[in-house]
mmCIF file of N, CA and C and ligand atoms in Angstrom:
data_model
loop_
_atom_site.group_PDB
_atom_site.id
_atom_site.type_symbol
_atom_site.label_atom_id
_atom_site.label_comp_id
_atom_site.label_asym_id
_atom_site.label_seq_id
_atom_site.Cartn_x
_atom_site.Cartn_y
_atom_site.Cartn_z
ATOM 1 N N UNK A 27 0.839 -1.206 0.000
ATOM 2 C CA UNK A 27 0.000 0.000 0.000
ATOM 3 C C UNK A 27 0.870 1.250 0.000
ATOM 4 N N UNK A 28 0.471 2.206 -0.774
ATOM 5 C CA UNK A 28 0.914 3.560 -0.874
ATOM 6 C C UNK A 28 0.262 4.451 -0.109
ATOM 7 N N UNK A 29 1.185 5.449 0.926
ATOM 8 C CA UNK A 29 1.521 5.863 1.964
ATOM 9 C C UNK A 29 0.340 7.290 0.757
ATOM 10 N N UNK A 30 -0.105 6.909 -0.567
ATOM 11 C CA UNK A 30 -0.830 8.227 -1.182
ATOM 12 C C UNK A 30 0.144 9.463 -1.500
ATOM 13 N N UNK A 31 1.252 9.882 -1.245
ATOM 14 C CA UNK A 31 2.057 10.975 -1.736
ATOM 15 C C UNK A 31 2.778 10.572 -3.127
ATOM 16 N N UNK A 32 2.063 10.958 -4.482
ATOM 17 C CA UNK A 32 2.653 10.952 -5.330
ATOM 18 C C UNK A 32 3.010 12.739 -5.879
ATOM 19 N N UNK A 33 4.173 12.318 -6.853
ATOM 20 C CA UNK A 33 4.541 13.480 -7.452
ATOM 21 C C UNK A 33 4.823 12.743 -8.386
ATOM 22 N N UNK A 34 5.191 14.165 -9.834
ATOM 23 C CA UNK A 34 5.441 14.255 -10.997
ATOM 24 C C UNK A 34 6.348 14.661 -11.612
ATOM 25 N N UNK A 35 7.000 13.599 -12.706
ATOM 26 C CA UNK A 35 8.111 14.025 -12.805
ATOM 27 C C UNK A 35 7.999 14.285 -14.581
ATOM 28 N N UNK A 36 9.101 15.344 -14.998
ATOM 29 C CA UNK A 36 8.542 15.576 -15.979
ATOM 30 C C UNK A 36 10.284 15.230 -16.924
ATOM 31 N N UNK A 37 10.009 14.388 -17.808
ATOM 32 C CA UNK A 37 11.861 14.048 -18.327
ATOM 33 C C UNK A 37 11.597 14.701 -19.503
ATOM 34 N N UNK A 38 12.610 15.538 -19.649
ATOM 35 C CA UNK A 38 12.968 16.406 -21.129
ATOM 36 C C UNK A 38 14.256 15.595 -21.332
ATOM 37 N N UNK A 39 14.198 14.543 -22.923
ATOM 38 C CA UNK A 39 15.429 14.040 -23.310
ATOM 39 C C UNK A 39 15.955 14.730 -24.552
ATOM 40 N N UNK A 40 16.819 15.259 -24.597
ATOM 41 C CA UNK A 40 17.113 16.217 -25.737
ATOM 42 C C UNK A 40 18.760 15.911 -26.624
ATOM 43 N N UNK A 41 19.044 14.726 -26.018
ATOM 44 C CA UNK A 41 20.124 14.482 -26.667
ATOM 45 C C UNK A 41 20.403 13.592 -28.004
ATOM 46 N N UNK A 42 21.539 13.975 -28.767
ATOM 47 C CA UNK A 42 21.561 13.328 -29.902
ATOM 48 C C UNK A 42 20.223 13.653 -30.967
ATOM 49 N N UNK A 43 20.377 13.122 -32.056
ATOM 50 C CA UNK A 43 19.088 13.403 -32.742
ATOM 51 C C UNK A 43 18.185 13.936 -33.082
ATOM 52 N N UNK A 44 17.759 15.177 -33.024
ATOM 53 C CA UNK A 44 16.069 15.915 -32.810
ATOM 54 C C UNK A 44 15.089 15.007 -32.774
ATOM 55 N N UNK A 45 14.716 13.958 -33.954
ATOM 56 C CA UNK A 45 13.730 13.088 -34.102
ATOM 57 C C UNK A 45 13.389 11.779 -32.482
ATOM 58 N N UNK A 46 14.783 12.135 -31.916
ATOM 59 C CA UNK A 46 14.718 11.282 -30.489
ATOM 60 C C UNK A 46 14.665 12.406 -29.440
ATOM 61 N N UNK A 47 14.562 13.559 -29.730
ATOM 62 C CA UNK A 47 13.871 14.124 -28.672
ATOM 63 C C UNK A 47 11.980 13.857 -27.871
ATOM 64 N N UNK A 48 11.823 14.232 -26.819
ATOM 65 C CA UNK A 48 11.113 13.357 -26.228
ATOM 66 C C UNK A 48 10.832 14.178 -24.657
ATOM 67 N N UNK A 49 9.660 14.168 -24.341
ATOM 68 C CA UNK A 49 9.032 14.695 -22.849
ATOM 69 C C UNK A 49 8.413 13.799 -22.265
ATOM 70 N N UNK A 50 8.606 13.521 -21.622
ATOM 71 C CA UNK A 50 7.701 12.185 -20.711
ATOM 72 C C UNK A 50 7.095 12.629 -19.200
ATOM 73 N N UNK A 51 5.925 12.244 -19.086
ATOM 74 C CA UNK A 51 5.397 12.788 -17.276
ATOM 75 C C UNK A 51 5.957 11.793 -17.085
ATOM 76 N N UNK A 52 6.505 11.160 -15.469
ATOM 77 C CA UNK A 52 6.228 9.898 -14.766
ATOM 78 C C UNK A 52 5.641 10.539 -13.610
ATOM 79 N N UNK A 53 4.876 9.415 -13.087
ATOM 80 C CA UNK A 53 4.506 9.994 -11.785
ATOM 81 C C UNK A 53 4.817 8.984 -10.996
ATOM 82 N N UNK A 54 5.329 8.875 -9.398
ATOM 83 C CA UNK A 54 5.687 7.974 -9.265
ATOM 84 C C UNK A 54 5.367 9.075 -7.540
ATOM 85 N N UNK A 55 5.520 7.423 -6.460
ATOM 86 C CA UNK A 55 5.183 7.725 -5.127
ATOM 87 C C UNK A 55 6.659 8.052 -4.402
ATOM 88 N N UNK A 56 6.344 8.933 -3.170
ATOM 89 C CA UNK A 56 7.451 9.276 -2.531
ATOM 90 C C UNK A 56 8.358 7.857 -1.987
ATOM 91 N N UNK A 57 9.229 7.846 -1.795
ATOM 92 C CA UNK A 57 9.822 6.699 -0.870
ATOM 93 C C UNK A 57 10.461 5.697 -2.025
ATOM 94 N N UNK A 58 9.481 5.708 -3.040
ATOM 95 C CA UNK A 58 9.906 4.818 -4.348
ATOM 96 C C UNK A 58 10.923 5.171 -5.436
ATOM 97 N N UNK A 59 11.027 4.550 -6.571
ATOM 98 C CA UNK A 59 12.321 4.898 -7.161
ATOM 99 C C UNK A 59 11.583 5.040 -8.672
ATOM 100 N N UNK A 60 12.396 6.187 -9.168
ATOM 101 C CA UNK A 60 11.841 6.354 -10.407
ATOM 102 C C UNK A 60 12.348 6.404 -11.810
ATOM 103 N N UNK A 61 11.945 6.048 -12.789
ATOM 104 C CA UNK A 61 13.692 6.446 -14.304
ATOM 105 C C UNK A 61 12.748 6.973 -14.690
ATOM 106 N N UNK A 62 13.835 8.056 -15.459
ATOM 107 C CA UNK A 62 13.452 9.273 -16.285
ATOM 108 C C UNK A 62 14.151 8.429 -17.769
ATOM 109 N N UNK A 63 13.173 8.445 -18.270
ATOM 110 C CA UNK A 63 14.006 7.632 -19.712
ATOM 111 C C UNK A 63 14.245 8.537 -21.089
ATOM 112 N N UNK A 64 15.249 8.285 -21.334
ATOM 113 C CA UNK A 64 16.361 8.939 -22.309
ATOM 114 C C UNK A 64 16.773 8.157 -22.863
ATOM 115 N N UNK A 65 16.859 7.532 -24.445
ATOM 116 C CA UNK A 65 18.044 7.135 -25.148
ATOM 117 C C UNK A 65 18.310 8.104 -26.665
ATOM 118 N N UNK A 66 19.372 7.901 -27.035
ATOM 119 C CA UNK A 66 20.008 8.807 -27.786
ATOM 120 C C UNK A 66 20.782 7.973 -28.792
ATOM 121 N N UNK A 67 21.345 8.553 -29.738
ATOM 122 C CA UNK A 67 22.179 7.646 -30.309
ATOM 123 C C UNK A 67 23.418 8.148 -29.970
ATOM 124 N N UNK A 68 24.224 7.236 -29.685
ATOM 125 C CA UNK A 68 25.835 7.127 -29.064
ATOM 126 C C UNK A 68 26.707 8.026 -30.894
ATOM 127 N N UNK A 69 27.466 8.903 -30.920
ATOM 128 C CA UNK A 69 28.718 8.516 -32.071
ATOM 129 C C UNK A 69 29.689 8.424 -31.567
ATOM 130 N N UNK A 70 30.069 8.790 -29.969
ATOM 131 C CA UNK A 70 31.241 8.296 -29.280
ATOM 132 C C UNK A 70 31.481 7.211 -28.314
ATOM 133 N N UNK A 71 32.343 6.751 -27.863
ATOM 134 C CA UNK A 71 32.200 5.972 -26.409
ATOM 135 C C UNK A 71 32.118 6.876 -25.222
ATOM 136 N N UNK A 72 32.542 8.218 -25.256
ATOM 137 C CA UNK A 72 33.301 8.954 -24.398
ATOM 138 C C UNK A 72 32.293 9.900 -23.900
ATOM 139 N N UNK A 73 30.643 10.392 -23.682
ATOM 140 C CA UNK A 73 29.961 11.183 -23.570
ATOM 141 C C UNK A 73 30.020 12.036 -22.580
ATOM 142 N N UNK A 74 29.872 13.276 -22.552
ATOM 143 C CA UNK A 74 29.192 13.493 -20.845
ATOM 144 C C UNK A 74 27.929 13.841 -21.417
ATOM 145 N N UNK A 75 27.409 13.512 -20.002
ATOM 146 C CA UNK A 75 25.621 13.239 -19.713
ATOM 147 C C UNK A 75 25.314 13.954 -18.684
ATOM 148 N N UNK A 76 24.285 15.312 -18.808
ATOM 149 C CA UNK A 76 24.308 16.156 -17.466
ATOM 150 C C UNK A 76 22.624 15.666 -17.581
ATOM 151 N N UNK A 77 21.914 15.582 -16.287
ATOM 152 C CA UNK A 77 20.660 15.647 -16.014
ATOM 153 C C UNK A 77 20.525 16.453 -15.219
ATOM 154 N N UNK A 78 20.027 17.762 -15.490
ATOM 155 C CA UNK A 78 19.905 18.849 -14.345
ATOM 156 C C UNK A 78 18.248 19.105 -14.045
ATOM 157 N N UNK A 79 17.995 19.701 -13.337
ATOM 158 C CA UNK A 79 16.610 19.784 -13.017
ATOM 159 C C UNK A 79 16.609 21.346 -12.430
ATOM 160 N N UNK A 80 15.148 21.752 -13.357
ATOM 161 C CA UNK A 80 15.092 23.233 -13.505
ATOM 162 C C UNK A 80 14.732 23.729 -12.131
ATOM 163 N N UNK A 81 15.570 24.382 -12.251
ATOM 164 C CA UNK A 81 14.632 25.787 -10.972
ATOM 165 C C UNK A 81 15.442 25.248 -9.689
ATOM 166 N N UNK A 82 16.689 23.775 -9.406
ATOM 167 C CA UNK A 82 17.635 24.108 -8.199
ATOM 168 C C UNK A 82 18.711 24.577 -8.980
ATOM 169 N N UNK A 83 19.208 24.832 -7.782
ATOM 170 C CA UNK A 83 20.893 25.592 -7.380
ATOM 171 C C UNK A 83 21.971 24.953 -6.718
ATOM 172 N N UNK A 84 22.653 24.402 -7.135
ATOM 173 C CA UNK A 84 23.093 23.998 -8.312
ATOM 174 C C UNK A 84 22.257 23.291 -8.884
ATOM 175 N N UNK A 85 21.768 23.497 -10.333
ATOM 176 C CA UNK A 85 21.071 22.292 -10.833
ATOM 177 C C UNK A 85 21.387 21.015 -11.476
ATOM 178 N N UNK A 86 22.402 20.427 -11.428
ATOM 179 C CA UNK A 86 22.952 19.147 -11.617
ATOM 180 C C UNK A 86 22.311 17.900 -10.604
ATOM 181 N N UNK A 87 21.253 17.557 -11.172
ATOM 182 C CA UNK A 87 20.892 16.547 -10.372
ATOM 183 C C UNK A 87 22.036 14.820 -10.884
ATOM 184 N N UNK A 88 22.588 14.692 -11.662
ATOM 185 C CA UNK A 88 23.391 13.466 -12.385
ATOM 186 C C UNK A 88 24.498 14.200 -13.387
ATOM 187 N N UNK A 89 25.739 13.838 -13.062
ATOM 188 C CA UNK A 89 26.962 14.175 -14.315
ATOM 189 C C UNK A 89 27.905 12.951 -14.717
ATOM 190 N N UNK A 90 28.187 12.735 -15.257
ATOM 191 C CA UNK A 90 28.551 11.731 -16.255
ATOM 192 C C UNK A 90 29.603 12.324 -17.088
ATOM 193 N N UNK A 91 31.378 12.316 -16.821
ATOM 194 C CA UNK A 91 31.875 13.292 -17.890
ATOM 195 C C UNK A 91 33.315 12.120 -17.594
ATOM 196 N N UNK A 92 34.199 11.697 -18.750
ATOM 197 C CA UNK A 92 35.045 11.278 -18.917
ATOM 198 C C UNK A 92 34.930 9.934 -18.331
ATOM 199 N N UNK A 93 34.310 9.234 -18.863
ATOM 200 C CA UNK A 93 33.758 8.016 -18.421
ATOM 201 C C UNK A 93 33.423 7.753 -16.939
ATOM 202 N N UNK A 94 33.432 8.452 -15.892
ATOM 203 C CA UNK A 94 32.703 8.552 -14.636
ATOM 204 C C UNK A 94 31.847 9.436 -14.138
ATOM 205 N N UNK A 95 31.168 9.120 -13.124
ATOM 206 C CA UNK A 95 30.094 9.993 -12.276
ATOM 207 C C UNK A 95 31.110 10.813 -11.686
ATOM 208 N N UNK A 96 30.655 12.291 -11.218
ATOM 209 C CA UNK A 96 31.519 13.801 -11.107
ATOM 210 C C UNK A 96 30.455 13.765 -9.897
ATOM 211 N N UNK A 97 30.907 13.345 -8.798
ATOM 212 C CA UNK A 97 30.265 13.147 -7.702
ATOM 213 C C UNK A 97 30.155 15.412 -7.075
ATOM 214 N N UNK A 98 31.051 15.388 -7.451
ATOM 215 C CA UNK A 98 31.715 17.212 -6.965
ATOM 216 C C UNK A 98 30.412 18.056 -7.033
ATOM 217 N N UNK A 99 29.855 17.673 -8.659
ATOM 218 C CA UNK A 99 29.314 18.864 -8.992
ATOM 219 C C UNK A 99 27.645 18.856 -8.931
ATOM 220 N N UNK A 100 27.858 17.555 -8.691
ATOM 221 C CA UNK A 100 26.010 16.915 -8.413
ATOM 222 C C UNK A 100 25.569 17.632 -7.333
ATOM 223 N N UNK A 101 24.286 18.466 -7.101
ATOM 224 C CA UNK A 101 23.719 18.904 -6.067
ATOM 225 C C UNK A 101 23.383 18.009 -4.585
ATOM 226 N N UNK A 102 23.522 18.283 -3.766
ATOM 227 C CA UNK A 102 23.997 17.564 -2.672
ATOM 228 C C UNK A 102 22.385 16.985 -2.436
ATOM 229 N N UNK A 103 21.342 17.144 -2.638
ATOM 230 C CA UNK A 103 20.074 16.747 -2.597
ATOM 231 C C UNK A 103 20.106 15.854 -3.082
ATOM 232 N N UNK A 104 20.781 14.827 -4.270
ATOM 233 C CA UNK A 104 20.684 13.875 -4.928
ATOM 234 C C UNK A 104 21.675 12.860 -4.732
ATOM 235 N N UNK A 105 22.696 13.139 -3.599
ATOM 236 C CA UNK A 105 23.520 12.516 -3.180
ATOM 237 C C UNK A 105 22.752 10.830 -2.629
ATOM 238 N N UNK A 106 24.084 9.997 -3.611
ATOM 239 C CA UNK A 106 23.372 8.855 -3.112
ATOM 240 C C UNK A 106 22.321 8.256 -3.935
ATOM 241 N N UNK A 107 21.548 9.164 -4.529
ATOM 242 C CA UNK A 107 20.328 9.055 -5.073
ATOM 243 C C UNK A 107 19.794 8.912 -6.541
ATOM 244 N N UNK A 108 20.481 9.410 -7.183
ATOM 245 C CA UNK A 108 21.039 9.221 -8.524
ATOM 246 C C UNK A 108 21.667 8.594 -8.857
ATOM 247 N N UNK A 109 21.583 8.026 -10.231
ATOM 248 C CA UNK A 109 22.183 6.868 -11.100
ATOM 249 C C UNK A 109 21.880 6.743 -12.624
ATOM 250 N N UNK A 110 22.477 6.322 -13.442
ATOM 251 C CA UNK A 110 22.615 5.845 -14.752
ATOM 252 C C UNK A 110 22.883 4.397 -14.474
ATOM 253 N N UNK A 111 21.976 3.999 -15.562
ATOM 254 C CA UNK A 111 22.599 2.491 -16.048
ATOM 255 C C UNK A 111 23.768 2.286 -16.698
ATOM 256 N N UNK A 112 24.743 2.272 -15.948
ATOM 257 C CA UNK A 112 26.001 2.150 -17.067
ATOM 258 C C UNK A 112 26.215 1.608 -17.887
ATOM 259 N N UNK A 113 25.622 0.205 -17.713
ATOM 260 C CA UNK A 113 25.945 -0.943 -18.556
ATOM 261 C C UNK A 113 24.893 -1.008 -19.821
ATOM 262 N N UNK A 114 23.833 0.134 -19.408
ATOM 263 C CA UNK A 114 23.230 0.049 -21.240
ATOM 264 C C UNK A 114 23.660 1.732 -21.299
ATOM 265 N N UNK A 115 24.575 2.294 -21.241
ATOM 266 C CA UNK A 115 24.861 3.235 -21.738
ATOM 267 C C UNK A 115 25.554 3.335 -23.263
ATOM 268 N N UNK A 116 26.178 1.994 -23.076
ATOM 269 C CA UNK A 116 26.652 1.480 -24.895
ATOM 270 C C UNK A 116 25.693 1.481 -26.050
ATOM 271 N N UNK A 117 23.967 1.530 -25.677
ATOM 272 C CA UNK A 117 23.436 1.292 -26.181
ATOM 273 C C UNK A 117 22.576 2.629 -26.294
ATOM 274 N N UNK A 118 22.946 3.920 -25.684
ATOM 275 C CA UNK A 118 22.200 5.002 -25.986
ATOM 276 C C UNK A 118 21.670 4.986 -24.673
ATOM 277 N N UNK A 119 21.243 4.421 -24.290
ATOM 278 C CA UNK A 119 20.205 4.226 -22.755
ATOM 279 C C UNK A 119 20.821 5.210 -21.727
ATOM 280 N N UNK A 120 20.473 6.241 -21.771
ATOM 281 C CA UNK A 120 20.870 7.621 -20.531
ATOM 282 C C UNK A 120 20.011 7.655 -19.517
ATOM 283 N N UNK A 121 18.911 6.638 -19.235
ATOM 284 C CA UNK A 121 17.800 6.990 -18.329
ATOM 285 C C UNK A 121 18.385 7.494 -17.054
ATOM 286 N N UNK A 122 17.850 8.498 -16.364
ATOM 287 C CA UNK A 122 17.892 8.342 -15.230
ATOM 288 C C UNK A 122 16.804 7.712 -13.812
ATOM 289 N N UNK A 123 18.142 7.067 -12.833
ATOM 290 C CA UNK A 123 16.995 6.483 -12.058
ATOM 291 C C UNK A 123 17.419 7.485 -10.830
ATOM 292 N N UNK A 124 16.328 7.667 -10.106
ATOM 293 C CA UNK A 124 15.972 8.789 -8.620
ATOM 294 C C UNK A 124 15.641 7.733 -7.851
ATOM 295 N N UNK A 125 16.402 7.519 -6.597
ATOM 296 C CA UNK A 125 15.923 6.393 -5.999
ATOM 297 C C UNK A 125 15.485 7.213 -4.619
ATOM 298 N N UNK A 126 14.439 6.522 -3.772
ATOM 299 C CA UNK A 126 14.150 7.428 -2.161
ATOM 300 C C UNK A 126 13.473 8.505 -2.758
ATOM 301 N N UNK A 127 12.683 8.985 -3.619
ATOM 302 C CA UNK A 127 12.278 10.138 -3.771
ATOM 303 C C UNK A 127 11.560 10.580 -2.701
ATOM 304 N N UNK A 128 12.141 12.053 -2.800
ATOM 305 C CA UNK A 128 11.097 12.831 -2.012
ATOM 306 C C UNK A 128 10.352 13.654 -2.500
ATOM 307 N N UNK A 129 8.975 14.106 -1.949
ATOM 308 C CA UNK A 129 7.655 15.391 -2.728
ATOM 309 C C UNK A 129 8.851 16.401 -3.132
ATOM 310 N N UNK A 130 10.036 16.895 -3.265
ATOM 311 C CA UNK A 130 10.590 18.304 -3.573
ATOM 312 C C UNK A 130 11.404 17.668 -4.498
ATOM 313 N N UNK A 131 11.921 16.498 -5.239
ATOM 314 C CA UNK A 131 11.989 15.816 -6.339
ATOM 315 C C UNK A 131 11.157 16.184 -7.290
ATOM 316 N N UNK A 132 9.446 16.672 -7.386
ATOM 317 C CA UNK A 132 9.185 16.629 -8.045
ATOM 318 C C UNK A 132 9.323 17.777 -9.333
ATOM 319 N N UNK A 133 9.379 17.669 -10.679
ATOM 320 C CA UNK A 133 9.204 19.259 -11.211
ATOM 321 C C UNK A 133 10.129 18.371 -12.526
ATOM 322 N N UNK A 134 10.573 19.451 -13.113
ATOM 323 C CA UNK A 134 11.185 18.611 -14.717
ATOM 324 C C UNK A 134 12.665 18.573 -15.031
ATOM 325 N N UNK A 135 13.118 18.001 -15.255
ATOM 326 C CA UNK A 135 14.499 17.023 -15.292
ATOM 327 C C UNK A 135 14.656 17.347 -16.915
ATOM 328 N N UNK A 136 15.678 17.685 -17.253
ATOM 329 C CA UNK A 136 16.626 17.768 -18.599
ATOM 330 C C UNK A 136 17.473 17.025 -19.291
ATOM 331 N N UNK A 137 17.612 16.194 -19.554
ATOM 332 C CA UNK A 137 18.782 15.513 -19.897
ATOM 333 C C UNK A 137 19.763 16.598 -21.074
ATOM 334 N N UNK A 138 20.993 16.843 -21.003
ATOM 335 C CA UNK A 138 21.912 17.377 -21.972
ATOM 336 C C UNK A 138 23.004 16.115 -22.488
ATOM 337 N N UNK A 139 23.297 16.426 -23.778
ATOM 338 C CA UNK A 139 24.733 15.169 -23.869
ATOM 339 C C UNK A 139 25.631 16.137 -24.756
ATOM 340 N N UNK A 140 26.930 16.143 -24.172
ATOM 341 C CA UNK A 140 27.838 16.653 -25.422
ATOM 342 C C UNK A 140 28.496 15.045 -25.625
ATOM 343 N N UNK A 141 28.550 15.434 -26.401
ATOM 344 C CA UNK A 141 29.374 14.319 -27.580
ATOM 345 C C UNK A 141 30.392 14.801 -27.886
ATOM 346 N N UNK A 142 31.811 14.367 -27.739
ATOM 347 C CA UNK A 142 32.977 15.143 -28.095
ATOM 348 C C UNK A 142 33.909 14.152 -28.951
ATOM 349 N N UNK A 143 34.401 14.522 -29.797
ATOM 350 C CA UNK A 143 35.257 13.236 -30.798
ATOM 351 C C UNK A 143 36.099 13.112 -30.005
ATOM 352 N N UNK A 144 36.377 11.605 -30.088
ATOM 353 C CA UNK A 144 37.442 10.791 -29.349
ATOM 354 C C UNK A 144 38.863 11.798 -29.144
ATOM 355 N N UNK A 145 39.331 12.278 -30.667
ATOM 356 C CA UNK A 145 40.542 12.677 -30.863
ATOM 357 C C UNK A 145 40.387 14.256 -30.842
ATOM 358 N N UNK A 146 39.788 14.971 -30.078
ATOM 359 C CA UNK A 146 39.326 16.338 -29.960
ATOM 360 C C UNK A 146 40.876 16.868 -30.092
ATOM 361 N N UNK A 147 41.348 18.297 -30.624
ATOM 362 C CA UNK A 147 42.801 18.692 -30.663
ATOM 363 C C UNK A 147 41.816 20.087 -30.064
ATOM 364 N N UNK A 148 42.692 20.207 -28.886
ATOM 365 C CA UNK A 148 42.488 21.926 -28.350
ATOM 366 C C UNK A 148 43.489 22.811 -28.593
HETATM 367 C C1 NAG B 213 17.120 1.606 -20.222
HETATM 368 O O1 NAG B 213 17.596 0.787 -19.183
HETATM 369 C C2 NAG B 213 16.677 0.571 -18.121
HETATM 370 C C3 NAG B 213 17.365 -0.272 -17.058
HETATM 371 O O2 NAG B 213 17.844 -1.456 -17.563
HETATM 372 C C4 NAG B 213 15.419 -0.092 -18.663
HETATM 373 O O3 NAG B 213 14.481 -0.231 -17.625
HETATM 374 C C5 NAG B 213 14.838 0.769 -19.780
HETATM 375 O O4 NAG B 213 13.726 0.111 -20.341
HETATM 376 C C6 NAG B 213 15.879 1.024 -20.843
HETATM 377 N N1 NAG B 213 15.326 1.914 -21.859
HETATM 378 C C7 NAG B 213 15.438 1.678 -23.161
HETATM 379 C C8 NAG B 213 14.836 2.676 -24.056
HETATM 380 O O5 NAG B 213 16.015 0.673 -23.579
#
């Protein structure tokens, strides 16, 4: 049984592609765990993947940059709490999962991806 506190989550996936862009509600109960689903098409191995969520400060709810999680820059509200599937990340799969949500979780989530060529020359 549900304790009845749901919220709404709103996933903006905007990476890669235009034609795979994509808004999704989920709604999902407090205490429970939720994915925000995103896939994209990969042209590198090497992505970063920001999921920020509008309207906090810092808004980095998930970062993903040089093949690891950037624990630093993630907003301390999501500590712990956030995740990517790594292991279908080969496959485009950026979802994010929110685990423990709480009612101030709720509101709309962004996904960004830069894609940077392997052999970038600065
Ligand atoms: C992405 O991965 C998650 C976890 O395995 C899965 O639940 C979800 O369906 C996948 N999404 C796509 C589009 O494959």
């Amino acid at each position: 049984m549900h304790a009845g506190l749901f919220l709404l989550l709103l996933a903006l996936c905007s990476g890669g592609a235009s034609e795979n862009s994509a808004s999704l509600k989920i709604q999902a109960f407090a205490g429970e765990t939720a994915v925000l689903p995103c896939s994209i098409s990969l042209q590198n191995d090497n992505p970063t993947v920001e999921w920020s969520k509008e309207g906090l400060k810092p808004d980095t709810a998930f970062l993903y940059r040089d093949g690891c999680e950037t624990y630093e820059i993630k907003n301390p509200a999501f500590r712990f709490r956030t995740n990517l599937f790594l292991e279908e990340m080969k496959n485009g799969n950026i979802s994010l999962r929110i685990s423990n949500l709480q009612l101030s979780d709720a509101g709309t989530y962004i996904c960004t991806l830069v894609q940077r060529m392997p052999l970038e020359v600065r």
